[in-house]
CSV table of C-alpha atoms in Angstrom, one decimal:
chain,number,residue,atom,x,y,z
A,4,UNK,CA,-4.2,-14.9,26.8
A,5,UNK,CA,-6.6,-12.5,25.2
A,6,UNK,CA,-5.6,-9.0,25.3
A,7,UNK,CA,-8.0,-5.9,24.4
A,8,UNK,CA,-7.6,-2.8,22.7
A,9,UNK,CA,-9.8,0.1,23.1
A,10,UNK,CA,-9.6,3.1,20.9
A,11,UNK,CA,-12.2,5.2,19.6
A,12,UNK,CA,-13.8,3.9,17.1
A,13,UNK,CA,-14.5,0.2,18.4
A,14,UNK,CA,-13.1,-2.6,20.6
A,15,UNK,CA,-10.9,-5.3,18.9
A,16,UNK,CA,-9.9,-8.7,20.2
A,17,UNK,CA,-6.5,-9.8,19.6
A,18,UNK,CA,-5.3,-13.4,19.8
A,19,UNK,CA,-1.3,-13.5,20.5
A,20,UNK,CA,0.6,-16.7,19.5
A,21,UNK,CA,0.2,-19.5,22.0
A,22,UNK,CA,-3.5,-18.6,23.1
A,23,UNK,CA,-6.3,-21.3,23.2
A,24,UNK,CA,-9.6,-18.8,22.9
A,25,UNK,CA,-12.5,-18.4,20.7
A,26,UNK,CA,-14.1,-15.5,19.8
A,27,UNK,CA,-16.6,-14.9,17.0
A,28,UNK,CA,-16.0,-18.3,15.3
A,29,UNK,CA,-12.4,-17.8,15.3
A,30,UNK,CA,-10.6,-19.8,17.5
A,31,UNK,CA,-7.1,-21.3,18.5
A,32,UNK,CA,-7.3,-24.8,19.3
A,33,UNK,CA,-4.6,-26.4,22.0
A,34,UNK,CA,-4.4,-29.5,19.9
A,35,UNK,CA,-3.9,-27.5,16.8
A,36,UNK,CA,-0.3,-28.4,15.7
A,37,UNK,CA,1.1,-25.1,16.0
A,38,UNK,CA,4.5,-25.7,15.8
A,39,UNK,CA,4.2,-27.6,12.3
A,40,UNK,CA,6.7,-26.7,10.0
A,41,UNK,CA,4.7,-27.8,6.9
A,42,UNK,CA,1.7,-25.9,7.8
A,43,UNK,CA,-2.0,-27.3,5.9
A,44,UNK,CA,-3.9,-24.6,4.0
A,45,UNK,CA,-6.9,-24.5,2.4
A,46,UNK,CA,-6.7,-24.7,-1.2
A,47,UNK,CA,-3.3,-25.2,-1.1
A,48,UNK,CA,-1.5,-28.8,-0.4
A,49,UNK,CA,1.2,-27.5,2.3
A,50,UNK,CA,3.1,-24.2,2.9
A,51,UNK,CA,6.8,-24.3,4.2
A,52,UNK,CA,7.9,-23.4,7.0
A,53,UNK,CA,9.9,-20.8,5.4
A,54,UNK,CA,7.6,-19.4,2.6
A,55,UNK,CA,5.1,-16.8,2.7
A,56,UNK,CA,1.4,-17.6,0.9
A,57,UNK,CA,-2.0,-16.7,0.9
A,58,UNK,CA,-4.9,-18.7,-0.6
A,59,UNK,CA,-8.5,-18.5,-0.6
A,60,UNK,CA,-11.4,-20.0,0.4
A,61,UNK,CA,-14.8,-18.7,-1.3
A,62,UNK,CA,-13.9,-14.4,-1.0
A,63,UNK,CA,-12.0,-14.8,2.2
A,64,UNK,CA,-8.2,-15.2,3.2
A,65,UNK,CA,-6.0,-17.4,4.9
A,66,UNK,CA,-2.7,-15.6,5.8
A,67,UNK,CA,0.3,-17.5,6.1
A,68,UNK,CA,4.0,-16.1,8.0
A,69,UNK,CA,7.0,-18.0,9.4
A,70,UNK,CA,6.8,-20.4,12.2
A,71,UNK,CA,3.4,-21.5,14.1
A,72,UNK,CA,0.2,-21.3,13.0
A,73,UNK,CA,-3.0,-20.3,14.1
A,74,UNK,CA,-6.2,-21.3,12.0
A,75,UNK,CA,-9.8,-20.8,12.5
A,76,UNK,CA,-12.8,-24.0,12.2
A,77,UNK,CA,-15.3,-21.2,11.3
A,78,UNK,CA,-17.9,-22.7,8.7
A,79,UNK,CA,-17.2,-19.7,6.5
A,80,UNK,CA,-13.6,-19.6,6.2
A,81,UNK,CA,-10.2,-20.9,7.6
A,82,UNK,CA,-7.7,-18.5,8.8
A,83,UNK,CA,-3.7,-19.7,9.0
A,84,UNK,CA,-1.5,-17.8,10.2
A,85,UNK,CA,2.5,-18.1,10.6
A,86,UNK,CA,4.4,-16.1,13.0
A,87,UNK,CA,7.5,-14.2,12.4
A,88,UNK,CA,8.7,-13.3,16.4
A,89,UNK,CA,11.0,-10.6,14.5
A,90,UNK,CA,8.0,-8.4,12.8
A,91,UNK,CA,6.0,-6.5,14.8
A,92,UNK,CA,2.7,-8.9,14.1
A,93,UNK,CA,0.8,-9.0,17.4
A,94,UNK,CA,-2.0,-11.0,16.5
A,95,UNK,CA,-4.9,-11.4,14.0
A,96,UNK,CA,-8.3,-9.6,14.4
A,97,UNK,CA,-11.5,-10.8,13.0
A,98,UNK,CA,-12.7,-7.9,11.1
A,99,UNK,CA,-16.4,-6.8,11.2
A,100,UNK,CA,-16.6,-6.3,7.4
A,101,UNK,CA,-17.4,-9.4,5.7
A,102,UNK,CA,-15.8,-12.0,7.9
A,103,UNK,CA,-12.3,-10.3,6.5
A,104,UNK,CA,-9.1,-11.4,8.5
A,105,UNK,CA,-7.3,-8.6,9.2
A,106,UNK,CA,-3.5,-8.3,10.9
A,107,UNK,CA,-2.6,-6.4,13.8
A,108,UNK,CA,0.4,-4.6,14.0
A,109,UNK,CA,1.5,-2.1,16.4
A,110,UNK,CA,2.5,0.6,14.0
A,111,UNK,CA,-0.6,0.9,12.2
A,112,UNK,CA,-4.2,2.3,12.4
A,113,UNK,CA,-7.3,-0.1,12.5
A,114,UNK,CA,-10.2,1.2,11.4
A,115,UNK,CA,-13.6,0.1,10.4
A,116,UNK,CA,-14.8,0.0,7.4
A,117,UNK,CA,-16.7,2.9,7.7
A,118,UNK,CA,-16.2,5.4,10.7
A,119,UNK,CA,-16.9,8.8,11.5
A,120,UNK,CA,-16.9,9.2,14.6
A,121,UNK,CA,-17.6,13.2,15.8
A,122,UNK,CA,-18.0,13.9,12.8
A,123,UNK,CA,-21.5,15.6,11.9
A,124,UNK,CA,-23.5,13.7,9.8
A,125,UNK,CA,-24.2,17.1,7.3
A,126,UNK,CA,-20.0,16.7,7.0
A,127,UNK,CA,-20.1,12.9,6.2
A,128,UNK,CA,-23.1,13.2,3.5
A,129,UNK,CA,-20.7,15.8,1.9
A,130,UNK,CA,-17.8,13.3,0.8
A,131,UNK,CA,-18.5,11.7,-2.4
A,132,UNK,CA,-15.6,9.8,-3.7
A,133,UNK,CA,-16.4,6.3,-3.5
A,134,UNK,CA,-13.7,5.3,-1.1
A,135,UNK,CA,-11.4,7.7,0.8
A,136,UNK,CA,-9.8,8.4,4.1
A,137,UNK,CA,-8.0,10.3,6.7
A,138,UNK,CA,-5.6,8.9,9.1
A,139,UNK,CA,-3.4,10.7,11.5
A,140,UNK,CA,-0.1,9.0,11.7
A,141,UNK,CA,1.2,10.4,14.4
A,142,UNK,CA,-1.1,9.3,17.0
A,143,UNK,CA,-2.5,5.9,15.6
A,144,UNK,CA,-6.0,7.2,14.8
A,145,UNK,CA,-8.4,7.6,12.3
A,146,UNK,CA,-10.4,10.6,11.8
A,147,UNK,CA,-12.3,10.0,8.7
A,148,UNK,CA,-13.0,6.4,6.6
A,149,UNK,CA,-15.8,5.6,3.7
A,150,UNK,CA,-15.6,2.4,2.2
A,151,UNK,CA,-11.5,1.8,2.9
A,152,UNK,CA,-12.1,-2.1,2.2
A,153,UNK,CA,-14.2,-2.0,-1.4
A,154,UNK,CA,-12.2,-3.3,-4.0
A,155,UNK,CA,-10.7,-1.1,-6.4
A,156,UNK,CA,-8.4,-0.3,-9.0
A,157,UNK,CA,-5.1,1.6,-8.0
A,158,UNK,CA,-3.8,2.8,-11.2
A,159,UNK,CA,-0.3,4.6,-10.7
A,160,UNK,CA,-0.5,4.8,-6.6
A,161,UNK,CA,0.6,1.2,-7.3
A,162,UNK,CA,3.9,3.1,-8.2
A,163,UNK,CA,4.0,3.4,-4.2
A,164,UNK,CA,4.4,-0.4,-3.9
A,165,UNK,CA,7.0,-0.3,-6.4
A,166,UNK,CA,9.2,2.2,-4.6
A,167,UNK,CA,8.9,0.2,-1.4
A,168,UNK,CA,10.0,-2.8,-2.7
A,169,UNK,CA,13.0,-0.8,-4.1
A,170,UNK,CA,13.6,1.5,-0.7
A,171,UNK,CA,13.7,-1.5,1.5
A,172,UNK,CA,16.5,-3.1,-0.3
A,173,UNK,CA,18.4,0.3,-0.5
A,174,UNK,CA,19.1,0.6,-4.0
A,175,UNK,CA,19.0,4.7,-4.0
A,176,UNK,CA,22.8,4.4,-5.0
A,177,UNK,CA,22.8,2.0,-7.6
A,178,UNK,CA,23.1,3.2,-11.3
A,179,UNK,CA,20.5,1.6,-14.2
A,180,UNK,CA,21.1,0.6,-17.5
A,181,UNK,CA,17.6,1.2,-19.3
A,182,UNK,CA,17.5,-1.9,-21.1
A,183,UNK,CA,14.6,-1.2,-23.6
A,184,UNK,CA,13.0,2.0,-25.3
A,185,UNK,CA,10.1,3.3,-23.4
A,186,UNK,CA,10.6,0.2,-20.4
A,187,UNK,CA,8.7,-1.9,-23.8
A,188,UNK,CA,5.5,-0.4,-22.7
A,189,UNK,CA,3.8,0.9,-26.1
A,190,UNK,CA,0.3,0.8,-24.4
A,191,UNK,CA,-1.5,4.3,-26.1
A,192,UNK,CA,-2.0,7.1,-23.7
A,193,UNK,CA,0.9,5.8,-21.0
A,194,UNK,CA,2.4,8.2,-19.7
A,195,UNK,CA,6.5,7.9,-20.6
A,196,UNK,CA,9.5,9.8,-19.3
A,197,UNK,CA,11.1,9.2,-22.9
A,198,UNK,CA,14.2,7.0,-21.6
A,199,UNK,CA,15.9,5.0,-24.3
A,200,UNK,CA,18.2,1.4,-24.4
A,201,UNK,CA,21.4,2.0,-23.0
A,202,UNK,CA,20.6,5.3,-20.9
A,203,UNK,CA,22.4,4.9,-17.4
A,204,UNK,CA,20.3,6.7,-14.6
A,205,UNK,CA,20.8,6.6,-10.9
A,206,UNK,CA,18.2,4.9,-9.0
A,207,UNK,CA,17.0,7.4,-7.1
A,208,UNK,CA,16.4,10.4,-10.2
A,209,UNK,CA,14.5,7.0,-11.4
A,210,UNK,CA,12.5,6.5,-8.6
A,211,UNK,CA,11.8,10.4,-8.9
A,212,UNK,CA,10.6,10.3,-12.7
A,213,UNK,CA,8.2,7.4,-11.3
A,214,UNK,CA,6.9,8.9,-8.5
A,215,UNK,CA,6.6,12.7,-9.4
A,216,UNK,CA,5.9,12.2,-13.2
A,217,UNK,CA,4.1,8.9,-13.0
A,218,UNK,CA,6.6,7.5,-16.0
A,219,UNK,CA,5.6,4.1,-16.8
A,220,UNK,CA,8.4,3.1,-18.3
A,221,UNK,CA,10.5,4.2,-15.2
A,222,UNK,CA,8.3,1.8,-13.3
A,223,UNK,CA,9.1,-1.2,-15.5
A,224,UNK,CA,12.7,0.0,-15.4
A,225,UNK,CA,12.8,0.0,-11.4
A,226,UNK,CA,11.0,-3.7,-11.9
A,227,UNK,CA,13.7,-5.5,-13.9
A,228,UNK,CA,16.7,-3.9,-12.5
A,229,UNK,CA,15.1,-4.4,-8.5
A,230,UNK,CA,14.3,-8.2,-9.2
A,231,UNK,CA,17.7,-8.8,-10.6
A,232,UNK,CA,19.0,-7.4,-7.0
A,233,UNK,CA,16.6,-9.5,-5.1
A,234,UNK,CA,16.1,-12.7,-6.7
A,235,UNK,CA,18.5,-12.5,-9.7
A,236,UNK,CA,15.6,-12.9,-12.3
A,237,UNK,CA,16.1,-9.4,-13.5
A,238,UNK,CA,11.9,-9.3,-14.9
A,239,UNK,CA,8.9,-7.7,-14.2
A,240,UNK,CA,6.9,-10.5,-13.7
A,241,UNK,CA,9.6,-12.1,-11.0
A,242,UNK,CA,9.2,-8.2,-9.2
A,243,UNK,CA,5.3,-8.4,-9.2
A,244,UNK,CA,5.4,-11.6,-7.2
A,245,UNK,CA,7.9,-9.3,-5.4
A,246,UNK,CA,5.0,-6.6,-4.7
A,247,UNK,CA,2.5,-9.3,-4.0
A,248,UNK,CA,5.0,-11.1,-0.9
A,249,UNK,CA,5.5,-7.2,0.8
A,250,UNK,CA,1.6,-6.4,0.4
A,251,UNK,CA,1.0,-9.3,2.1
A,252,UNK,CA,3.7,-8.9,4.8
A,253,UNK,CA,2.6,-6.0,5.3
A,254,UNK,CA,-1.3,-6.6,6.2
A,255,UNK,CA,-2.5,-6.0,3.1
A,256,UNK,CA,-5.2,-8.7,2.5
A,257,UNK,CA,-7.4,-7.6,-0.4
A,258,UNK,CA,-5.2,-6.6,-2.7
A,259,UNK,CA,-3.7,-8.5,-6.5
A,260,UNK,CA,-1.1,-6.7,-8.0
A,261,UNK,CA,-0.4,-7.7,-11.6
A,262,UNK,CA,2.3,-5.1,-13.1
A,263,UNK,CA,4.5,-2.2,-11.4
A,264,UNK,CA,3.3,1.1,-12.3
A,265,UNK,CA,-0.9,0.4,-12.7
A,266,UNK,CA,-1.8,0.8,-16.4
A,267,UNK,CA,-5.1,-1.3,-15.7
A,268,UNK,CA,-5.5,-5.0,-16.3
A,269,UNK,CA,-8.6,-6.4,-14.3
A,270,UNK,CA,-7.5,-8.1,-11.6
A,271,UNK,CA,-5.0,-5.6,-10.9
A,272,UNK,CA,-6.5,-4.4,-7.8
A,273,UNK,CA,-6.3,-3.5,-4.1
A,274,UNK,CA,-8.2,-1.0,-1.5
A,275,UNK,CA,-7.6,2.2,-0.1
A,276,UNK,CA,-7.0,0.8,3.2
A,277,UNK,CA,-4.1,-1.5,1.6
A,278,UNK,CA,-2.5,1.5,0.0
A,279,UNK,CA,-2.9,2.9,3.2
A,280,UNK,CA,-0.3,0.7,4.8
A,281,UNK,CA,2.2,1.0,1.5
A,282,UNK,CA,2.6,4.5,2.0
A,283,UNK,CA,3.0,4.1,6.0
A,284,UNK,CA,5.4,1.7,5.0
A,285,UNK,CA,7.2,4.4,3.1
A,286,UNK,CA,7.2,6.8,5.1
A,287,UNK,CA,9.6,4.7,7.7
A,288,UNK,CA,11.9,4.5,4.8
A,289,UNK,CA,14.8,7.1,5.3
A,290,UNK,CA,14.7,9.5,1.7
A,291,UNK,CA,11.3,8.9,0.8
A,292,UNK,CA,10.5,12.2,1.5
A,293,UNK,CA,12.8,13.6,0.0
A,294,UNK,CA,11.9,11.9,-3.4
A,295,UNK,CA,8.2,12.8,-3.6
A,296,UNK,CA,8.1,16.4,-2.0
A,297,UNK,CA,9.4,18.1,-4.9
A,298,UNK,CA,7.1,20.1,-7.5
A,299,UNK,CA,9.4,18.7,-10.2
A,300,UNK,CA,12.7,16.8,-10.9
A,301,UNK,CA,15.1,17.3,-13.0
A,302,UNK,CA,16.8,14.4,-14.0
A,303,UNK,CA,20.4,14.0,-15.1
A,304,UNK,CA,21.5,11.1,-17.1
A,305,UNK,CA,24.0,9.7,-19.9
A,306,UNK,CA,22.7,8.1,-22.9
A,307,UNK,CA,24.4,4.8,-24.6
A,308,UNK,CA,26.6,6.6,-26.6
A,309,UNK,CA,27.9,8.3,-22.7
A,310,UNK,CA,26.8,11.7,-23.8
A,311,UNK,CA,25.3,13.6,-21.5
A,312,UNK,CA,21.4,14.4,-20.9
A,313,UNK,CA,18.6,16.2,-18.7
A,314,UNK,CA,15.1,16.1,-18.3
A,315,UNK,CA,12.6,17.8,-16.5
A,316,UNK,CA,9.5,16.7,-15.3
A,317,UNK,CA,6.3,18.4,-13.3
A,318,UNK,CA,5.0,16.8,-10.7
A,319,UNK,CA,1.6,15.1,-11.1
A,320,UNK,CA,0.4,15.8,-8.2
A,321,UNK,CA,-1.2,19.5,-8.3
A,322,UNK,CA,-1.0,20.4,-4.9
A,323,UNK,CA,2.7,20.2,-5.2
A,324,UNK,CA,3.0,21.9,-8.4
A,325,UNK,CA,0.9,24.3,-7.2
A,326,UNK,CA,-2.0,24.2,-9.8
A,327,UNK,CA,-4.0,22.8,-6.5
A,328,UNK,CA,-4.5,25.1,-3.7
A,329,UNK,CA,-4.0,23.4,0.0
A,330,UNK,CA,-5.6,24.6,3.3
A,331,UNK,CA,-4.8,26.9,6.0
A,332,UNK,CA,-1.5,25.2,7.8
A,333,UNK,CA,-1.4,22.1,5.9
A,334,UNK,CA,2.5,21.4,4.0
A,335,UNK,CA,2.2,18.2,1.5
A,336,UNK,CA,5.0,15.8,1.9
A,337,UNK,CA,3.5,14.2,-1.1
A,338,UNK,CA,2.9,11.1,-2.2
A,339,UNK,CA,1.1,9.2,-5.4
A,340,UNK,CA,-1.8,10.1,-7.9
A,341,UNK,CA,-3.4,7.9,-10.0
A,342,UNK,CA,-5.7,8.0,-13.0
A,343,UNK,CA,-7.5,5.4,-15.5
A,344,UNK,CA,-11.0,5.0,-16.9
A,345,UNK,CA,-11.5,2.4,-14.9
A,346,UNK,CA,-9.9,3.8,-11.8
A,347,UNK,CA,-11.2,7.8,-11.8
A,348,UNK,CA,-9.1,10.1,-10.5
A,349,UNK,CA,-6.9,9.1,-7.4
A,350,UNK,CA,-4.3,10.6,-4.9
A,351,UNK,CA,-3.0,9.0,-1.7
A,352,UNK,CA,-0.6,11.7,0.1
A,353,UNK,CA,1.1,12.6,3.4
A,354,UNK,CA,0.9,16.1,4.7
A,355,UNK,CA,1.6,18.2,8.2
A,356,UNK,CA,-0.7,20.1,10.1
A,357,UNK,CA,-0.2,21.3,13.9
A,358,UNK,CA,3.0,19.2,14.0
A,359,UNK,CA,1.2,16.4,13.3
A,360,UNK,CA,1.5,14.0,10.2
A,361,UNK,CA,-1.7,12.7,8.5
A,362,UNK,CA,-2.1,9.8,5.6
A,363,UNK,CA,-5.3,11.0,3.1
A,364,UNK,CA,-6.4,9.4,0.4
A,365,UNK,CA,-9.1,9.3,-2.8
A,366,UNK,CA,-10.0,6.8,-4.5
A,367,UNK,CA,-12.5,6.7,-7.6
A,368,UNK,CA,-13.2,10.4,-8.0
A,369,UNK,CA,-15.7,11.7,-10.8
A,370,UNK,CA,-12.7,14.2,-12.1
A,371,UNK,CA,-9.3,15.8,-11.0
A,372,UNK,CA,-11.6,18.7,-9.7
A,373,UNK,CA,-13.5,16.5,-7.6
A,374,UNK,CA,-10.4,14.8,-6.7
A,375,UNK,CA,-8.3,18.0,-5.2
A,376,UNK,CA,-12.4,19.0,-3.5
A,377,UNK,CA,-12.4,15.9,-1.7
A,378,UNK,CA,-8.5,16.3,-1.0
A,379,UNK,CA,-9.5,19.5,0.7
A,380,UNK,CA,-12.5,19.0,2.6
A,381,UNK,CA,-10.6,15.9,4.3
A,382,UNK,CA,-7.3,18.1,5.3
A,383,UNK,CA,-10.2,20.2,6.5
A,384,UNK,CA,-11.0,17.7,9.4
A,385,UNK,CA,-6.9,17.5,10.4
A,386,UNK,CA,-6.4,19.4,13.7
């Protein structure tokens, strides 16, 4: 069975489960073993049943969930995917762009990777960030996208993965014992909230100090003490395998996350349209919002010794602060900025307007002025 979906911007085929159809090289095949626990995948001897994998032929992906697969004989690439009947996975779509493989869920926003639609083409020429984007949430559609799929470096929006790893296990309550000055990060420039060995800090004021200040060595804090929870390897390295599983579980297919918090290593990397569905992702997650709307935090904490201590920090995103003016009838519910050489200048965010809610981001800006331009002319095209 082959059902179509219709919106906007373009027609999309979706292929559900036990189908037998082809459509642009992409096909599942009756005789296919779909029920084969030890799924075969390119590149890769076998996949269980039960694990979760991606692997790559040439620049393409093959996908890999629970249960059946589905796999594609195109010349170009092979596409497997494993269905879990509890996610909300409909199907996969054979994206336009590249011969990328791209998931289909209900709850998100498909998109091109380009689109503009009704949008003049005086407007379009204006935007100049190399990849950025406007999505309104609240109805499933896209208003605005340039280049959502291109490859490039996050810097601290990874921080975003990093708190949803934490959010979904419900850690807000848990208290952390820092276990080394400055989270052992002693790279020059990082930005650091200060914290010291044997400071005890609620999750959720550390979770703050990441996402509002952009502390680093929160990040790698919130790493070790999250990984311990999940998979009793209390590391960074065992979280970062953490980030890459929910990027992919997500949707996210072009994306290679190396570290929690972005300080740039070169194939660290992802897309805007992959950070797109982390902060979607976070914004399901009860107290998000309450984390990242603030202009600053004030964070309250005991040192080693048990005495107490309080630090303040400003939030780094401007239009929060205030620094940064905002449009006519928008309110910022906030969200992650992000700056490196390598990366430019970068801000994915949530914000109201009309009663509706709206995911922007910018990726690779010239400067923080160009960054907050582009932030506006965008919010501009909200209705």
């Amino acid at each position: 069975m082959v059902f179509f979906r219709n919106r906007k911007l373009f027609k999309i085929s979706i292929i559900t489960l036990f189908s037998a159809v082809c459509f642009s090289g992409c096909k599942m095949n009756a005789n296919d073993e779909i029920w084969n626990k030890n799924a075969s995948v390119y590149g890769a001897e076998s996949v269980e049943g039960n694990n979760e994998g991606l692997s790559e032929k040439t620049s393409d992906e093959a996908f890999v969930f629970k249960a059946a697969s589905i796999s594609s004989d195109s010349p170009d690439y092979e596409l497997i995917k494993e269905y879990d009947p509890d996610s909300k996975l409909t199907g996969f779509v054979e994206n336009y762009n590249n011969s990328m493989a791209m998931l289909m869920y209900d709850d998100v926003i498909s998109c091109t990777n380009n689109y503009s639609e009704g949008i003049s083409s005086d407007t379009v020429n204006s935007f100049y960030a190399p990849s950025e984007f406007l999505f309104n949430i609240t109805d499933n559609e896209p208003v605005f996208a340039k280049q959502i799929y291109k490859r490039l470096y996050p810097a601290s929006t990874t921080k975003l993965l990093t708190a949803y790893v934490t959010l979904k296990y419900n850690l807000l309550d848990e208290q952390v014992t820092i276990s080394t000055d400055n989270g052992g990060i002693d790279r020059y420039g990082a930005q650091l909230c200060g914290f010291k060995a044997g400071d005890v800090i609620d999750m959720k004021s550390l979770l703050g100090a990441m996402l509002i200040y952009s502390g680093n060595d929160a990040a790698s804090e919130i790493a070790r003490f999250t990984a311990g929870k999940i998979n009793g390897t209390a590391t960074v390295d065992s979280f970062v395998g953490e980030m890459n599983k929910e990027i992919k579980l997500l949707g996210g297919l072009r994306s290679s996350f190396l570290n929690p918090h972005g300080l740039h290593e070169d194939n660290h990397y992802t897309c805007a349209y992959d950070m797109y569905l982390i902060l979607n992702a976070c914004n399901k997650i009860e107290g998000f919002d309450e984390i990242v709307k603030k202009g600053s935090i004030t964070v309250n904490f005991k040192d080693s010794e048990g005495n107490a201590k309080e630090l303040t920090f400003d939030n780094t995103n401007k239009m929060l602060s205030g620094e940064e003016s905002v449009p006519a009838g928008v309110t910022i519910i906030g969200g992650k900025t992000g700056s490196t050489p390598y990366a430019g200048s970068c801000l994915i965010q949530m914000f109201e307007k009309s009663g509706k809610r709206y995911i922007v981001g910018v990726f690779g800006a010239s400067s923080g002025d160009a960054l907050y331009n582009e932030m506006r002319k965008l919010m501009d095209l909200a209705k």
